Amino acid sequence: MYAQHPRSDESAELFGNLVAKLAECSLVCTICADACANEEGDDLGRCIRLDTDCADLCASTARLLSRQPVIEPDVLERLLTTCAAACQRCAAECRTHAEHHAHCATCAEVCAGCAEACEQAAGRLRTNAES
């Protein structure tokens, strides 16, 4: 869909794939937070908070990337870096619960992949800005 936009450019493949990863991560984090809220006996408050923070940042970033032309590159680079950091923190927290909660294991994996994708996109933006 991203590449079909009339103002799409060479970044369509990079950002189109990233939008899909961000949307998936937002959904997985939302589901993980809800599952954590329904687990009995474990203190998952921090996990829930990091899940919801990550879900909101990923959803907002996906929405901003969906607009053409994309927002200013320096702002986008900072946003992607922030989103990557939130995904990394969420992944780290979910890993601490992964042994006992399958939803946390899945969330950790998806968040780690999203963080990597955000970092790669931010790196490409930095490289393009330096050229």
PDB file of C-alpha atoms in Angstrom:
ATOM      1  CA  MET A   1       0.000   0.000   0.000  1.00  0.00           C
ATOM      2  CA  TYR A   2       2.791   2.400   0.913  1.00  0.00           C
ATOM      3  CA  ALA A   3       4.376   2.151  -2.553  1.00  0.00           C
ATOM      4  CA  GLN A   4       1.007   2.868  -4.220  1.00  0.00           C
ATOM      5  CA  HIS A   5       0.868   6.378  -2.787  1.00  0.00           C
ATOM      6  CA  PRO A   6       1.167   8.965  -5.604  1.00  0.00           C
ATOM      7  CA  ARG A   7       3.979  10.760  -3.751  1.00  0.00           C
ATOM      8  CA  SER A   8       5.894   7.597  -2.944  1.00  0.00           C
ATOM      9  CA  ASP A   9       9.645   7.659  -3.585  1.00  0.00           C
ATOM     10  CA  GLU A  10      12.682   5.391  -3.229  1.00  0.00           C
ATOM     11  CA  SER A  11      12.055   5.120   0.517  1.00  0.00           C
ATOM     12  CA  ALA A  12       8.764   3.284  -0.098  1.00  0.00           C
ATOM     13  CA  GLU A  13      10.224  -0.190   0.366  1.00  0.00           C
ATOM     14  CA  LEU A  14      12.174   0.715   3.509  1.00  0.00           C
ATOM     15  CA  PHE A  15       9.366   2.646   5.150  1.00  0.00           C
ATOM     16  CA  GLY A  16       6.575   0.373   3.913  1.00  0.00           C
ATOM     17  CA  ASN A  17       8.212  -2.636   5.550  1.00  0.00           C
ATOM     18  CA  LEU A  18       8.951  -0.604   8.669  1.00  0.00           C
ATOM     19  CA  VAL A  19       5.329   0.550   8.962  1.00  0.00           C
ATOM     20  CA  ALA A  20       4.258  -3.112   8.902  1.00  0.00           C
ATOM     21  CA  LYS A  21       6.804  -4.034  11.619  1.00  0.00           C
ATOM     22  CA  LEU A  22       5.727  -1.087  13.768  1.00  0.00           C
ATOM     23  CA  ALA A  23       2.044  -1.975  13.411  1.00  0.00           C
ATOM     24  CA  GLU A  24       2.753  -5.603  14.315  1.00  0.00           C
ATOM     25  CA  CYS A  25       4.828  -4.568  17.330  1.00  0.00           C
ATOM     26  CA  SER A  26       2.108  -2.210  18.550  1.00  0.00           C
ATOM     27  CA  LEU A  27      -0.497  -4.957  18.333  1.00  0.00           C
ATOM     28  CA  VAL A  28       1.704  -7.600  19.981  1.00  0.00           C
ATOM     29  CA  CYS A  29       2.605  -5.220  22.834  1.00  0.00           C
ATOM     30  CA  THR A  30      -1.062  -4.377  23.376  1.00  0.00           C
ATOM     31  CA  ILE A  31      -1.961  -8.067  23.541  1.00  0.00           C
ATOM     32  CA  CYS A  32       0.979  -8.801  25.853  1.00  0.00           C
ATOM     33  CA  ALA A  33      -0.034  -5.978  28.212  1.00  0.00           C
ATOM     34  CA  ASP A  34      -3.582  -7.309  28.358  1.00  0.00           C
ATOM     35  CA  ALA A  35      -2.359 -10.864  28.929  1.00  0.00           C
ATOM     36  CA  CYS A  36      -0.013  -9.655  31.688  1.00  0.00           C
ATOM     37  CA  ALA A  37      -2.889  -7.809  33.344  1.00  0.00           C
ATOM     38  CA  ASN A  38      -4.801 -11.089  33.471  1.00  0.00           C
ATOM     39  CA  GLU A  39      -1.974 -13.237  34.852  1.00  0.00           C
ATOM     40  CA  GLU A  40      -2.374 -14.208  38.485  1.00  0.00           C
ATOM     41  CA  GLY A  41       0.350 -14.123  41.084  1.00  0.00           C
ATOM     42  CA  ASP A  42       3.126 -12.362  39.178  1.00  0.00           C
ATOM     43  CA  ASP A  43       4.087  -8.714  39.534  1.00  0.00           C
ATOM     44  CA  LEU A  44       3.937  -7.665  35.900  1.00  0.00           C
ATOM     45  CA  GLY A  45       3.275  -3.953  36.423  1.00  0.00           C
ATOM     46  CA  ARG A  46       6.541  -2.820  34.831  1.00  0.00           C
ATOM     47  CA  CYS A  47       5.998  -5.166  31.895  1.00  0.00           C
ATOM     48  CA  ILE A  48       2.495  -3.792  31.335  1.00  0.00           C
ATOM     49  CA  ARG A  49       3.755  -0.204  31.428  1.00  0.00           C
ATOM     50  CA  LEU A  50       6.607  -0.874  29.007  1.00  0.00           C
ATOM     51  CA  ASP A  51       4.246  -2.830  26.724  1.00  0.00           C
ATOM     52  CA  THR A  52       1.777   0.046  26.575  1.00  0.00           C
ATOM     53  CA  ASP A  53       4.517   2.664  26.099  1.00  0.00           C
ATOM     54  CA  CYS A  54       6.025   0.621  23.274  1.00  0.00           C
ATOM     55  CA  ALA A  55       2.620   0.002  21.681  1.00  0.00           C
ATOM     56  CA  ASP A  56       1.808   3.721  21.676  1.00  0.00           C
ATOM     57  CA  LEU A  57       5.204   4.775  20.302  1.00  0.00           C
ATOM     58  CA  CYS A  58       5.115   2.135  17.570  1.00  0.00           C
ATOM     59  CA  ALA A  59       1.563   3.064  16.546  1.00  0.00           C
ATOM     60  CA  SER A  60       2.383   6.786  16.444  1.00  0.00           C
ATOM     61  CA  THR A  61       5.577   6.199  14.488  1.00  0.00           C
ATOM     62  CA  ALA A  62       3.727   3.995  11.980  1.00  0.00           C
ATOM     63  CA  ARG A  63       1.069   6.671  11.488  1.00  0.00           C
ATOM     64  CA  LEU A  64       3.682   9.385  10.915  1.00  0.00           C
ATOM     65  CA  LEU A  65       5.603   7.207   8.463  1.00  0.00           C
ATOM     66  CA  SER A  66       2.384   6.518   6.546  1.00  0.00           C
ATOM     67  CA  ARG A  67       2.084  10.161   5.540  1.00  0.00           C
ATOM     68  CA  GLN A  68       3.708  11.291   2.293  1.00  0.00           C
ATOM     69  CA  PRO A  69       6.071  12.925   2.074  1.00  0.00           C
ATOM     70  CA  VAL A  70       7.471  11.687   5.349  1.00  0.00           C
ATOM     71  CA  ILE A  71       8.201  14.169   8.104  1.00  0.00           C
ATOM     72  CA  GLU A  72      11.513  16.008   8.221  1.00  0.00           C
ATOM     73  CA  PRO A  73      14.410  13.520   8.172  1.00  0.00           C
ATOM     74  CA  ASP A  74      16.057  14.822  11.366  1.00  0.00           C
ATOM     75  CA  VAL A  75      12.779  14.576  13.287  1.00  0.00           C
ATOM     76  CA  LEU A  76      12.111  11.132  11.835  1.00  0.00           C
ATOM     77  CA  GLU A  77      15.607   9.927  12.767  1.00  0.00           C
ATOM     78  CA  ARG A  78      15.059  11.001  16.385  1.00  0.00           C
ATOM     79  CA  LEU A  79      11.616   9.399  16.452  1.00  0.00           C
ATOM     80  CA  LEU A  80      12.991   6.109  15.104  1.00  0.00           C
ATOM     81  CA  THR A  81      15.816   6.165  17.649  1.00  0.00           C
ATOM     82  CA  THR A  82      13.323   6.765  20.469  1.00  0.00           C
ATOM     83  CA  CYS A  83      11.030   4.022  19.203  1.00  0.00           C
ATOM     84  CA  ALA A  84      13.986   1.609  18.993  1.00  0.00           C
ATOM     85  CA  ALA A  85      14.909   2.400  22.605  1.00  0.00           C
ATOM     86  CA  ALA A  86      11.333   1.750  23.778  1.00  0.00           C
ATOM     87  CA  CYS A  87      11.262  -1.543  21.869  1.00  0.00           C
ATOM     88  CA  GLN A  88      14.607  -2.588  23.370  1.00  0.00           C
ATOM     89  CA  ARG A  89      13.426  -1.853  26.917  1.00  0.00           C
ATOM     90  CA  CYS A  90      10.172  -3.697  26.363  1.00  0.00           C
ATOM     91  CA  ALA A  91      12.008  -6.684  24.873  1.00  0.00           C
ATOM     92  CA  ALA A  92      14.411  -6.796  27.821  1.00  0.00           C
ATOM     93  CA  GLU A  93      11.581  -6.709  30.354  1.00  0.00           C
ATOM     94  CA  CYS A  94       9.532  -9.320  28.506  1.00  0.00           C
ATOM     95  CA  ARG A  95      12.569 -11.623  28.373  1.00  0.00           C
ATOM     96  CA  THR A  96      12.596 -11.674  32.180  1.00  0.00           C
ATOM     97  CA  HIS A  97       9.103 -13.212  32.116  1.00  0.00           C
ATOM     98  CA  ALA A  98       9.428 -15.311  28.953  1.00  0.00           C
ATOM     99  CA  GLU A  99      10.131 -18.556  30.778  1.00  0.00           C
ATOM    100  CA  HIS A 100       6.752 -18.416  32.505  1.00  0.00           C
ATOM    101  CA  HIS A 101       4.632 -16.496  29.982  1.00  0.00           C
ATOM    102  CA  ALA A 102       4.598 -17.394  26.284  1.00  0.00           C
ATOM    103  CA  HIS A 103       3.072 -14.027  25.394  1.00  0.00           C
ATOM    104  CA  CYS A 104       6.120 -12.297  26.889  1.00  0.00           C
ATOM    105  CA  ALA A 105       8.463 -14.520  24.863  1.00  0.00           C
ATOM    106  CA  THR A 106       6.628 -13.607  21.669  1.00  0.00           C
ATOM    107  CA  CYS A 107       6.555  -9.932  22.587  1.00  0.00           C
ATOM    108  CA  ALA A 108      10.297  -9.897  23.338  1.00  0.00           C
ATOM    109  CA  GLU A 109      11.055 -11.389  19.932  1.00  0.00           C
ATOM    110  CA  VAL A 110       8.794  -8.986  18.026  1.00  0.00           C
ATOM    111  CA  CYS A 111      10.074  -5.949  19.956  1.00  0.00           C
ATOM    112  CA  ALA A 112      13.695  -6.902  19.311  1.00  0.00           C
ATOM    113  CA  GLY A 113      12.986  -7.203  15.586  1.00  0.00           C
ATOM    114  CA  CYS A 114      11.186  -3.871  15.516  1.00  0.00           C
ATOM    115  CA  ALA A 115      14.024  -2.174  17.408  1.00  0.00           C
ATOM    116  CA  GLU A 116      16.509  -3.487  14.865  1.00  0.00           C
ATOM    117  CA  ALA A 117      14.367  -2.284  11.950  1.00  0.00           C
ATOM    118  CA  CYS A 118      14.021   1.187  13.518  1.00  0.00           C
ATOM    119  CA  GLU A 119      17.770   1.394  14.112  1.00  0.00           C
ATOM    120  CA  GLN A 120      18.512   0.394  10.515  1.00  0.00           C
ATOM    121  CA  ALA A 121      16.099   2.994   9.142  1.00  0.00           C
ATOM    122  CA  ALA A 122      17.527   5.688  11.433  1.00  0.00           C
ATOM    123  CA  GLY A 123      21.018   4.722  10.279  1.00  0.00           C
ATOM    124  CA  ARG A 124      20.011   5.067   6.637  1.00  0.00           C
ATOM    125  CA  LEU A 125      18.568   8.494   7.338  1.00  0.00           C
ATOM    126  CA  ARG A 126      21.821   9.561   9.020  1.00  0.00           C
ATOM    127  CA  THR A 127      23.853   8.226   6.097  1.00  0.00           C
ATOM    128  CA  ASN A 128      21.643  10.044   3.584  1.00  0.00           C
ATOM    129  CA  ALA A 129      21.920  13.276   5.580  1.00  0.00           C
ATOM    130  CA  GLU A 130      25.717  13.040   5.579  1.00  0.00           C
ATOM    131  CA  SER A 131      25.882  12.501   1.800  1.00  0.00           C
TER     132      SER A 131
END
